[in-house]
XYZ file of C-alpha atoms in Angstrom:
706
model
C 95.444 114.899 164.487
C 91.659 115.116 165.235
C 90.538 112.635 162.340
C 93.207 110.245 163.217
C 92.244 110.029 166.875
C 88.724 109.706 165.862
C 89.453 107.014 163.487
C 91.490 104.980 166.158
C 88.471 105.368 168.780
C 85.960 104.147 166.390
C 88.310 101.178 165.561
C 88.664 100.250 168.962
C 84.809 100.306 169.433
C 84.501 97.908 166.531
C 82.623 100.368 164.517
C 84.742 100.489 161.408
C 87.049 98.011 159.613
C 90.491 99.417 158.826
C 92.191 98.981 155.375
C 92.796 95.447 154.407
C 91.869 94.005 157.715
C 94.093 91.027 158.573
C 96.094 89.380 161.358
C 98.768 92.201 161.260
C 101.710 92.540 163.821
C 103.578 95.818 164.167
C 107.277 95.004 163.089
C 108.696 98.369 162.500
C 107.590 102.202 163.114
C 108.880 105.661 163.706
C 106.646 108.015 165.692
C 109.050 110.846 165.276
C 108.738 111.638 169.063
C 112.266 112.881 169.600
C 113.918 116.384 168.991
C 115.925 115.108 165.980
C 115.675 112.554 163.248
C 116.809 109.007 164.122
C 120.211 108.558 162.341
C 119.845 104.649 162.816
C 116.644 104.631 160.745
C 116.949 107.361 158.286
C 119.288 108.949 155.706
C 118.936 112.472 154.478
C 119.276 113.388 150.785
C 121.730 116.135 150.177
C 122.697 115.472 146.603
C 121.621 116.405 143.133
C 120.150 113.623 141.368
C 118.134 112.251 138.425
C 115.141 113.653 139.700
C 116.653 117.234 138.714
C 118.417 116.164 135.404
C 116.046 113.266 134.248
C 112.262 113.218 133.220
C 111.209 114.628 136.656
C 112.888 117.918 135.918
C 112.378 119.080 139.678
C 113.646 122.549 140.808
C 114.807 121.869 144.317
C 118.270 120.837 145.800
C 117.569 118.724 148.782
C 119.568 119.769 152.013
C 119.906 118.510 155.574
C 118.842 121.913 157.048
C 115.284 121.382 155.409
C 114.750 118.242 157.603
C 113.826 118.283 161.206
C 111.868 116.541 163.739
C 109.662 118.965 166.041
C 106.337 120.539 166.919
C 103.904 120.982 163.929
C 102.507 124.130 165.711
C 99.704 122.366 167.360
C 101.680 120.535 170.038
C 102.232 117.476 167.938
C 105.696 116.047 167.254
C 106.488 114.934 163.730
C 108.859 114.777 160.857
C 108.814 118.026 158.980
C 110.223 118.392 155.270
C 110.204 122.157 154.370
C 110.530 123.733 150.896
C 112.026 127.235 150.667
C 112.734 129.664 147.754
C 116.340 130.267 147.950
C 119.455 130.144 145.896
C 121.618 127.105 146.739
C 124.368 125.366 144.450
C 122.653 126.945 141.280
C 119.178 125.786 142.228
C 116.370 128.266 143.072
C 114.719 126.198 145.707
C 115.661 123.683 148.525
C 113.618 121.219 150.169
C 113.786 117.893 152.313
C 113.883 114.199 151.481
C 114.638 111.213 153.841
C 115.003 107.409 153.007
C 115.742 104.201 154.854
C 118.061 102.935 152.061
C 120.935 100.863 153.715
C 119.168 100.990 157.231
C 115.748 99.323 156.781
C 113.951 97.288 153.912
C 111.202 94.962 153.819
C 109.059 92.835 151.455
C 105.324 92.618 151.760
C 103.091 93.818 154.633
C 101.030 96.858 155.348
C 102.784 100.105 155.046
C 101.037 103.185 156.150
C 101.779 106.871 157.351
C 99.884 109.756 158.663
C 100.674 112.848 156.492
C 99.588 116.474 156.467
C 100.672 118.239 153.155
C 101.041 122.054 152.603
C 99.037 124.072 150.362
C 100.203 122.709 147.072
C 98.964 125.330 144.510
C 100.706 125.599 142.183
C 104.009 123.543 142.046
C 104.663 121.301 145.155
C 104.819 117.589 144.754
C 104.832 115.632 148.139
C 105.373 111.896 147.957
C 105.254 108.698 150.186
C 106.924 105.825 148.341
C 109.338 102.923 148.153
C 112.129 101.665 145.864
C 113.566 98.176 145.500
C 116.678 97.633 147.769
C 118.757 95.935 144.851
C 121.769 96.983 142.714
C 119.688 97.757 139.688
C 118.938 101.060 137.971
C 115.500 102.580 137.658
C 113.055 101.272 136.751
C 114.352 97.700 136.843
C 114.437 98.004 140.788
C 110.838 98.836 140.897
C 108.894 101.774 142.492
C 105.686 101.937 144.600
C 104.086 105.297 144.997
C 101.792 105.138 148.087
C 100.919 108.775 147.870
C 101.643 111.466 145.200
C 99.922 114.898 145.147
C 100.438 118.099 142.956
C 99.187 116.573 139.651
C 98.828 119.234 136.803
C 95.339 117.922 135.907
C 94.247 118.684 139.465
C 95.921 122.298 139.515
C 93.751 122.708 136.403
C 90.768 121.668 138.180
C 91.310 123.600 141.339
C 91.464 120.083 143.242
C 95.136 119.908 143.759
C 94.986 119.664 147.777
C 92.425 116.937 147.575
C 93.587 114.979 144.399
C 95.579 111.735 145.523
C 97.512 109.227 143.353
C 99.291 105.954 143.770
C 101.667 104.397 140.960
C 103.722 101.446 140.082
C 106.821 101.512 137.939
C 108.978 98.509 136.807
C 111.351 97.496 134.093
C 112.895 96.948 131.784
C 113.351 100.338 130.248
C 113.150 100.406 126.530
C 112.513 104.037 125.192
C 109.783 104.150 127.958
C 108.792 102.149 131.136
C 106.069 100.027 132.104
C 103.856 101.636 134.755
C 100.120 101.740 136.086
C 98.689 104.483 138.319
C 95.300 105.459 139.483
C 93.937 108.399 141.554
C 90.839 109.957 142.961
C 89.636 113.194 144.673
C 89.155 113.023 148.382
C 86.244 114.944 150.030
C 88.615 117.177 152.017
C 91.484 119.539 151.847
C 94.593 117.452 152.881
C 96.317 120.484 153.883
C 94.102 121.000 156.911
C 94.906 117.742 158.902
C 96.556 114.575 158.890
C 95.268 111.662 156.767
C 96.491 108.081 156.613
C 97.750 106.503 153.468
C 98.074 102.663 153.328
C 99.638 100.099 151.060
C 98.826 96.415 151.470
C 101.335 94.466 149.567
C 101.053 90.492 149.440
C 102.155 87.888 147.211
C 99.686 88.567 144.495
C 98.861 92.080 144.507
C 99.501 95.811 145.791
C 96.525 97.765 147.025
C 96.524 101.310 148.145
C 93.872 102.917 150.513
C 92.923 106.420 151.824
C 92.424 107.150 155.519
C 91.356 103.675 156.859
C 88.789 103.185 153.866
C 87.887 99.462 153.344
C 87.952 99.835 149.627
C 91.277 100.420 147.867
C 91.422 103.173 145.042
C 94.514 101.544 143.709
C 94.998 97.840 142.833
C 97.393 95.782 140.746
C 97.982 92.109 140.357
C 101.731 91.339 140.573
C 101.646 87.514 139.849
C 101.975 87.839 136.143
C 104.992 87.619 133.967
C 108.048 89.701 135.006
C 107.202 92.047 137.998
C 109.821 90.383 139.961
C 110.382 93.916 141.229
C 107.345 93.416 143.535
C 107.671 89.729 144.170
C 111.366 89.167 144.962
C 112.766 92.535 146.119
C 112.789 94.104 149.405
C 112.059 97.788 149.168
C 112.974 100.835 151.233
C 110.908 103.746 152.370
C 111.102 107.481 151.360
C 109.330 110.720 151.946
C 110.055 113.959 150.026
C 108.581 117.353 148.911
C 109.556 118.287 145.568
C 109.123 121.701 143.789
C 107.992 121.820 140.062
C 108.688 119.141 137.550
C 106.869 116.818 135.348
C 103.927 115.741 137.807
C 102.808 119.297 138.282
C 103.550 120.069 134.765
C 105.684 123.144 135.711
C 109.004 123.717 133.824
C 109.270 127.362 134.594
C 110.065 128.440 138.230
C 107.967 131.706 137.608
C 104.812 129.551 137.544
C 105.383 128.235 140.977
C 102.622 129.977 143.041
C 102.535 127.810 146.191
C 103.375 129.811 149.418
C 106.857 129.495 150.507
C 108.181 128.279 152.928
C 105.958 125.131 152.871
C 106.159 122.069 154.988
C 104.969 118.471 154.718
C 104.430 116.893 158.160
C 104.654 113.105 158.841
C 103.205 112.171 162.235
C 104.093 108.440 162.056
C 104.941 105.689 159.650
C 104.412 102.060 160.561
C 105.010 98.480 158.980
C 102.881 95.557 159.817
C 103.426 92.036 158.672
C 101.893 88.710 159.247
C 103.574 86.827 162.030
C 104.483 83.821 159.791
C 105.603 86.119 156.898
C 108.093 88.609 158.416
C 110.592 89.535 155.710
C 112.709 92.725 156.567
C 116.213 93.812 157.515
C 117.418 96.815 159.476
C 121.124 97.053 160.836
C 121.848 93.765 159.215
C 121.182 95.036 155.755
C 124.030 94.476 153.478
C 125.354 97.383 151.591
C 126.492 97.342 147.877
C 127.930 99.301 145.018
C 129.867 102.446 145.930
C 129.193 103.536 149.682
C 130.337 106.935 150.436
C 131.663 107.862 153.913
C 132.807 111.568 153.295
C 132.574 112.690 149.686
C 130.812 114.933 147.546
C 129.903 112.759 144.518
C 126.258 112.901 143.246
C 126.564 109.601 141.419
C 126.789 107.194 144.369
C 124.814 104.065 145.650
C 124.936 104.755 149.256
C 126.392 107.430 151.423
C 126.606 108.652 155.074
C 125.817 112.197 156.295
C 128.880 113.458 158.284
C 127.710 114.677 161.636
C 124.673 112.828 161.457
C 125.129 109.085 161.261
C 128.927 109.404 160.713
C 131.052 110.889 163.326
C 134.821 111.581 163.676
C 136.962 110.792 166.628
C 140.487 112.051 167.264
C 143.224 111.963 169.535
C 146.270 114.230 169.678
C 144.878 116.008 166.615
C 143.526 119.675 166.211
C 141.230 120.655 163.350
C 142.372 122.753 160.658
C 140.849 124.285 157.447
C 141.908 122.620 154.156
C 142.117 125.487 151.719
C 142.272 123.189 148.666
C 140.074 119.965 148.937
C 140.549 117.389 146.332
C 136.954 117.460 145.265
C 134.155 119.976 146.165
C 134.137 122.419 148.762
C 135.086 120.545 152.016
C 137.903 118.024 153.157
C 138.739 116.702 156.701
C 142.067 118.196 157.928
C 144.117 117.941 161.172
C 147.328 119.317 162.622
C 149.359 116.426 164.326
C 150.825 117.358 167.707
C 154.680 116.721 167.835
C 156.007 113.626 169.476
C 152.526 112.118 170.447
C 150.705 109.111 169.190
C 147.539 110.272 167.168
C 144.452 108.618 165.979
C 141.863 109.461 163.678
C 138.473 107.580 163.192
C 135.275 107.714 161.213
C 132.411 105.951 163.187
C 129.177 104.855 161.986
C 126.248 105.325 164.481
C 124.836 101.963 163.615
C 126.571 98.580 162.600
C 127.220 98.285 158.844
C 127.078 95.169 156.994
C 129.992 95.169 154.400
C 129.835 91.606 153.313
C 129.496 92.629 149.535
C 132.933 94.327 149.795
C 134.936 91.093 150.445
C 136.828 91.619 147.145
C 136.656 95.387 147.392
C 138.717 98.209 148.828
C 138.473 101.216 151.110
C 139.645 104.434 149.122
C 140.433 107.782 150.013
C 142.696 110.883 148.871
C 145.337 112.187 151.382
C 147.843 114.899 151.284
C 150.185 115.167 154.191
C 153.749 116.435 155.225
C 153.987 113.711 157.757
C 157.633 112.420 158.185
C 156.645 108.949 159.281
C 154.762 105.834 158.274
C 151.372 105.435 159.579
C 148.613 102.651 159.934
C 145.201 102.170 158.280
C 142.543 100.200 160.063
C 139.066 99.343 160.563
C 137.100 97.904 163.585
C 133.915 96.065 164.238
C 131.235 96.847 166.898
C 132.763 94.336 169.141
C 136.038 96.430 169.291
C 138.044 94.015 167.289
C 140.235 96.035 165.139
C 143.176 95.251 162.507
C 145.629 97.706 160.875
C 147.998 97.653 158.064
C 151.114 99.782 157.561
C 150.885 102.098 154.509
C 154.407 101.041 153.782
C 153.258 97.472 153.150
C 151.916 98.764 149.736
C 154.882 99.858 147.705
C 152.665 100.386 144.647
C 151.057 103.469 146.573
C 153.608 106.214 146.579
C 152.455 109.195 148.982
C 154.462 112.408 148.459
C 154.974 114.161 151.727
C 154.789 117.426 149.927
C 151.223 118.254 150.306
C 149.927 116.793 146.964
C 146.830 114.864 146.791
C 147.205 110.982 146.322
C 144.919 108.134 146.034
C 145.110 105.610 148.935
C 143.433 102.222 148.753
C 143.667 99.050 150.860
C 142.040 95.738 149.704
C 139.494 94.873 152.389
C 140.398 91.203 152.413
C 143.481 92.426 154.254
C 141.088 93.480 157.190
C 138.272 90.936 157.125
C 140.058 88.081 158.749
C 140.068 89.314 162.376
C 137.252 91.959 161.808
C 133.610 90.886 161.508
C 132.887 92.486 158.237
C 128.926 92.226 158.837
C 129.162 94.545 161.814
C 131.619 97.261 161.228
C 131.546 100.241 163.536
C 134.839 102.180 162.866
C 134.758 102.368 159.031
C 138.367 104.220 158.658
C 141.060 104.557 161.388
C 144.328 106.123 160.738
C 147.129 106.141 163.579
C 150.791 106.973 163.852
C 153.286 109.363 165.580
C 155.135 112.317 164.168
C 158.368 113.470 165.678
C 157.712 116.979 164.507
C 154.627 118.973 163.970
C 152.691 118.013 160.775
C 149.305 117.951 159.100
C 147.244 115.555 157.060
C 143.993 116.118 155.070
C 141.628 113.222 153.616
C 138.819 113.533 151.304
C 136.536 111.431 149.147
C 136.542 108.412 151.419
C 134.547 105.393 149.961
C 134.080 101.724 150.002
C 134.176 100.083 146.770
C 133.307 96.590 145.580
C 136.423 96.944 143.406
C 140.152 97.421 143.888
C 141.466 100.365 141.793
C 143.475 98.775 138.843
C 146.955 99.663 138.351
C 148.659 97.627 135.562
C 145.471 97.134 133.205
C 141.909 97.875 133.211
C 139.714 96.031 130.469
C 137.099 98.106 128.956
C 135.993 95.974 125.920
C 138.352 93.013 125.587
C 138.276 89.213 125.637
C 141.874 88.556 126.683
C 142.151 87.614 130.278
C 145.579 89.523 130.519
C 143.749 92.731 130.824
C 142.114 92.429 134.069
C 140.128 93.690 136.014
C 137.493 94.085 133.324
C 134.728 96.325 133.080
C 131.470 94.227 133.390
C 128.641 94.932 130.775
C 126.035 93.278 132.583
C 122.957 95.637 132.318
C 123.078 95.970 136.008
C 125.588 98.772 136.739
C 127.621 98.476 133.500
C 125.725 99.236 130.075
C 126.308 99.762 126.574
C 124.054 102.794 125.441
C 123.027 103.293 121.824
C 122.151 106.994 122.033
C 118.766 107.500 120.468
C 119.315 104.336 118.442
C 121.701 106.271 116.124
C 123.812 103.159 115.361
C 123.023 99.647 113.757
C 125.341 96.997 115.092
C 126.414 94.723 112.225
C 128.746 91.679 111.395
C 130.622 93.749 108.788
C 133.975 93.364 110.368
C 135.266 90.262 112.317
C 136.665 90.645 115.727
C 140.221 91.712 116.193
C 140.443 89.148 119.044
C 138.063 86.743 120.627
C 134.424 86.424 119.702
C 133.106 90.046 120.192
C 133.495 93.214 118.350
C 131.807 96.594 118.318
C 131.138 96.686 114.631
C 128.378 99.256 113.605
C 127.349 101.935 111.042
C 125.250 105.028 111.884
C 121.560 104.829 111.212
C 118.447 107.063 111.499
C 117.753 110.382 110.332
C 119.644 112.326 112.884
C 122.812 112.967 110.857
C 124.909 111.901 113.878
C 125.506 108.859 116.018
C 126.806 107.968 119.439
C 127.177 105.212 121.853
C 128.991 104.706 125.161
C 130.217 101.998 127.651
C 128.707 103.391 130.956
C 129.071 102.642 134.524
C 126.300 103.368 137.090
C 129.058 103.457 139.737
C 131.920 106.044 138.988
C 135.118 104.238 138.354
C 138.438 105.349 139.785
C 141.034 105.263 137.228
C 143.620 107.655 138.847
C 146.311 104.932 138.460
C 146.350 105.378 134.709
C 147.112 109.183 134.611
C 150.361 108.399 133.231
C 149.214 105.350 131.209
C 147.543 104.594 127.764
C 144.113 104.088 126.182
C 144.627 101.135 123.940
C 142.021 100.532 121.252
C 141.951 98.365 118.004
C 140.004 100.211 115.067
C 139.165 99.504 111.466
C 137.051 101.416 108.954
C 137.108 102.800 105.330
C 134.492 105.465 106.018
C 135.416 109.124 105.572
C 133.087 110.329 108.219
C 134.306 112.465 111.035
C 134.225 110.794 114.453
C 135.528 111.051 117.972
C 136.428 108.624 120.873
C 136.709 109.721 124.431
C 135.727 109.310 128.014
C 133.755 111.603 130.601
C 133.411 111.686 134.366
C 130.659 112.178 136.776
C 132.120 115.558 137.834
C 131.385 116.834 134.472
C 134.878 116.650 132.997
C 135.250 115.096 129.696
C 137.755 114.792 126.792
C 137.480 113.655 123.141
C 140.008 112.621 120.594
C 138.820 113.861 117.137
C 139.424 111.788 113.825
C 138.998 113.845 110.636
C 140.297 113.321 107.241
C 141.704 110.205 105.657
C 144.579 109.764 108.326
C 145.486 110.452 111.894
C 145.760 111.053 114.627
C 148.164 108.702 115.969
C 148.885 107.459 112.536
C 145.444 105.837 112.006
C 144.692 105.005 108.501
C 141.081 104.280 106.835
C 142.186 101.423 104.725
C 140.058 98.695 105.908
C 142.738 97.002 108.036
C 142.705 96.650 111.971
C 145.050 99.306 113.555
C 146.286 99.305 117.176
C 146.410 102.883 118.683
C 148.117 103.451 122.141
C 146.783 106.904 123.232
C 148.528 108.679 126.177
C 146.145 109.395 128.760
C 147.915 112.690 129.347
C 146.340 113.645 125.958
C 142.975 113.279 127.644
C 143.818 114.991 130.861
C 145.162 117.985 128.947
C 141.646 118.384 127.498
C 140.296 118.670 131.188
C 139.372 114.952 131.919
C 139.517 113.837 135.425
C 139.915 110.177 136.389
C 138.661 109.781 139.987
C 135.012 109.382 138.886
C 134.859 108.061 135.253
C 131.376 107.212 134.098
C 131.632 106.634 130.337
C 134.809 104.488 130.450
C 134.533 104.607 126.652
C 132.247 106.646 124.239
C 132.227 107.450 120.518
C 130.236 109.616 118.287
C 130.365 111.878 115.320
C 128.497 112.854 111.961
C 127.096 110.002 109.916
C 129.660 107.177 109.316
C 129.832 104.081 107.364
C 131.067 100.629 108.714
C 133.496 101.103 111.630
C 134.456 98.655 114.400
C 136.184 98.819 117.719
C 137.866 95.951 119.593
C 140.362 95.147 122.462
C 139.729 98.296 124.308
C 141.811 98.561 127.567
C 143.991 100.808 129.737
C 147.544 100.056 130.475
C 150.276 101.556 132.604
C 152.676 101.058 129.928
C 152.494 101.772 126.186
C 151.509 98.682 124.186
C 152.689 97.386 120.802
C 150.716 94.977 118.754
C 152.622 93.050 116.099
C 150.756 93.639 112.766
C 151.150 89.955 111.938
C 148.462 88.968 114.306
C 145.993 91.286 112.701
C 142.981 89.349 111.127
C 142.479 90.036 107.390
C 139.554 89.273 105.058
C 139.717 87.260 102.059
C 138.226 88.466 98.758
C 135.410 86.247 97.578
C 134.051 85.658 94.118
C 133.081 88.949 92.418
C 129.497 90.571 92.587
C 127.994 92.421 89.746
C 125.942 95.447 89.528
C 123.344 96.093 86.727
C 121.389 99.402 86.163
C 117.551 98.788 86.063
C 116.668 102.386 85.548
C 117.819 105.846 86.933
C 117.016 105.034 90.504
C 117.542 101.147 91.026
C 120.294 98.789 90.567
C 120.391 94.992 90.854
C 123.292 93.158 92.683
C 124.068 89.651 91.831
C 126.402 86.959 93.246
C 125.481 87.701 97.047
C 125.536 85.353 99.847
C 122.496 85.411 101.991
C 123.175 87.166 105.283
C 125.891 89.162 103.843
C 126.069 92.924 105.086
C 125.859 95.274 102.082
C 127.081 98.727 102.192
C 127.205 101.588 99.821
C 129.975 104.247 99.608
C 130.667 107.267 97.613
C 134.114 107.137 95.713
C 135.677 109.079 98.483
C 134.725 106.529 101.133
C 131.585 108.261 102.608
C 128.940 105.582 103.691
C 125.281 106.333 102.101
C 123.492 103.378 102.843
C 123.411 99.785 104.245
C 121.406 96.518 103.858
C 121.378 92.812 104.611
C 121.194 90.199 101.705
C 118.456 87.838 101.836
C 119.061 86.078 98.598
C 121.756 85.858 95.945
C 120.168 88.839 94.059
C 119.080 92.322 95.505
C 117.575 95.380 94.112
C 118.940 98.512 95.677
C 117.065 101.925 95.413
C 119.341 104.721 94.393
C 116.942 107.692 94.233
C 118.224 109.327 97.079
C 121.926 109.097 95.765
C 123.217 112.414 93.749
C 124.978 111.504 90.473
C 128.439 110.044 90.965
C 130.455 107.012 91.332
C 129.572 104.501 94.016
C 130.990 101.313 95.570
C 128.779 98.355 96.808
C 130.706 96.171 99.316
C 129.321 92.641 100.600
C 130.779 91.139 103.721
C 129.961 87.754 104.746
C 131.974 86.201 107.378
C 135.727 86.316 106.746
C 135.204 87.174 102.901
C 134.163 90.324 101.042
C 133.394 91.369 97.565
C 132.905 94.901 95.920
C 131.569 96.370 92.644
C 131.549 99.904 91.241
C 128.547 101.518 89.548
C 127.786 105.029 88.118
C 124.696 106.862 88.572
């Protein structure tokens, strides 16, 4: 603390000018003066994330036990994030990470923190940063790294404890991401004391300063094209201490040499804004996406830490151990005392703004042997509560035999009498049992959706099949894996204006794409239903269709040979398949957290198309009479120009051209730009080939021999 106190004294005497001197007003801070982390300001990371599995490739699993507020050893209270070498959930290291997501966010101002890092050599990666508080994926939400240390270059130069960097990342991601960063070497070892790291963010630029310098070492203009991540979005604050990964350039845990345990200390963090430009939200911050109350799902937008910012409250109940949780290792379970009114509640320590969930639902899994009906409710912070009876929802059948069942209630059924912008009791259950009983609950979430029960449209235009999955590039995406497919107009849509018509491309000799949800979709209601899909191809290539879940479960249906399964024929006509979901479940798929709501892949394949993909509770039959057909156009001709080239005449400009072997294997594809086109055949082995031209609703074909 000596250097910080000295800097403050000099500032009061008017001897130095602080970073970005302006008329700042303190609007938010945490001095970390208590004996525990303030649960109304901070959340604690406890999940595996993209930092482990993505480009960062970090070694640590974050744990609540690695986060504390206390003495730094010199009588100064602070936030302490500690990295340890220990085995935990398949990881060799644990560490600490905290964030204000869902509890505090701001736009523009002066953000600064006083930080002391541990000895970083080699392999520790401390960071003080922000992310955009918007329902977008990274990097489209924007990232501001106010302080990062542990760079591989600094390790090589033996300056790792004094080399500091700042960085910005933004979208869109397109086989890479836009970014800009700079760094410098301080004159001191930053593991010996606290140093101040400051970001000045205004309408036109972001600047980063080190230890009250009047000159920024990082500066970037944000007033150009794009960059709305830094002009329009509020951001939330994060501190973490990572182990290994891309920044230190360490991919082998044996190369970690930093002394363990190692702690990062944060003395304080403060936000200043100008009086006429205050732009921030705290407890009024609206939540979005999938909001986890009590769950063990890694892919989730927001979640609460049970026992930290989420507390249980019970009456006439006794805790019991649930030996068979629905998911993960833990579940909440209680014995019900005979003949007494019981009540269970999950209460947030701060008001939660759930305005984004007006058309959503509260969902949880339950098993019980209760012999009576019970009520489900929520309450706001004023005490206003509203309950509904489970029996009001006949579509939900809860066996009283101890088997897990999905319970869900549309939140519109609660939000009339309850203030949805200030919820306190996020789940209430009450009732009475005439005899002793028990109940267990697990995987409690708020969702912006109500679980589908009759239909769930995956890729379909017909409004009958609602709700529909929204491919909006926000939280619903269509991913072309490694650009292994080329989308074409070879096949017309089966229905509506859209179709997934493509062929494989590139040199990988495989293809794949998927319809992917950032937020896991609960499709449990279709466990006895059907996956419906319309398909068409003449290609002989092997392929599969399937689904997979965030819990790691997946299932594929393989299509090999000229026919089947499910009677599918590769004859160039649209066919409808109604696949029992039980076939996918038998292969190990679980439906509670589906991420790829549809995927397909395989070896190289010629033209193929999918359309009208949806789930249904009942088997669907599509009359063959409604299947669209193509009309054969005037003939095209093929003339050999030599051993390695043919000339195709009679084409329509814009037509999709495909070349197949005589057994239907696709070997090449082109687009016609004129009525004549030369096609190189030097890569084709001797044999009989078919050239097919498709333009709109017409097609033409011709054979040639090489």
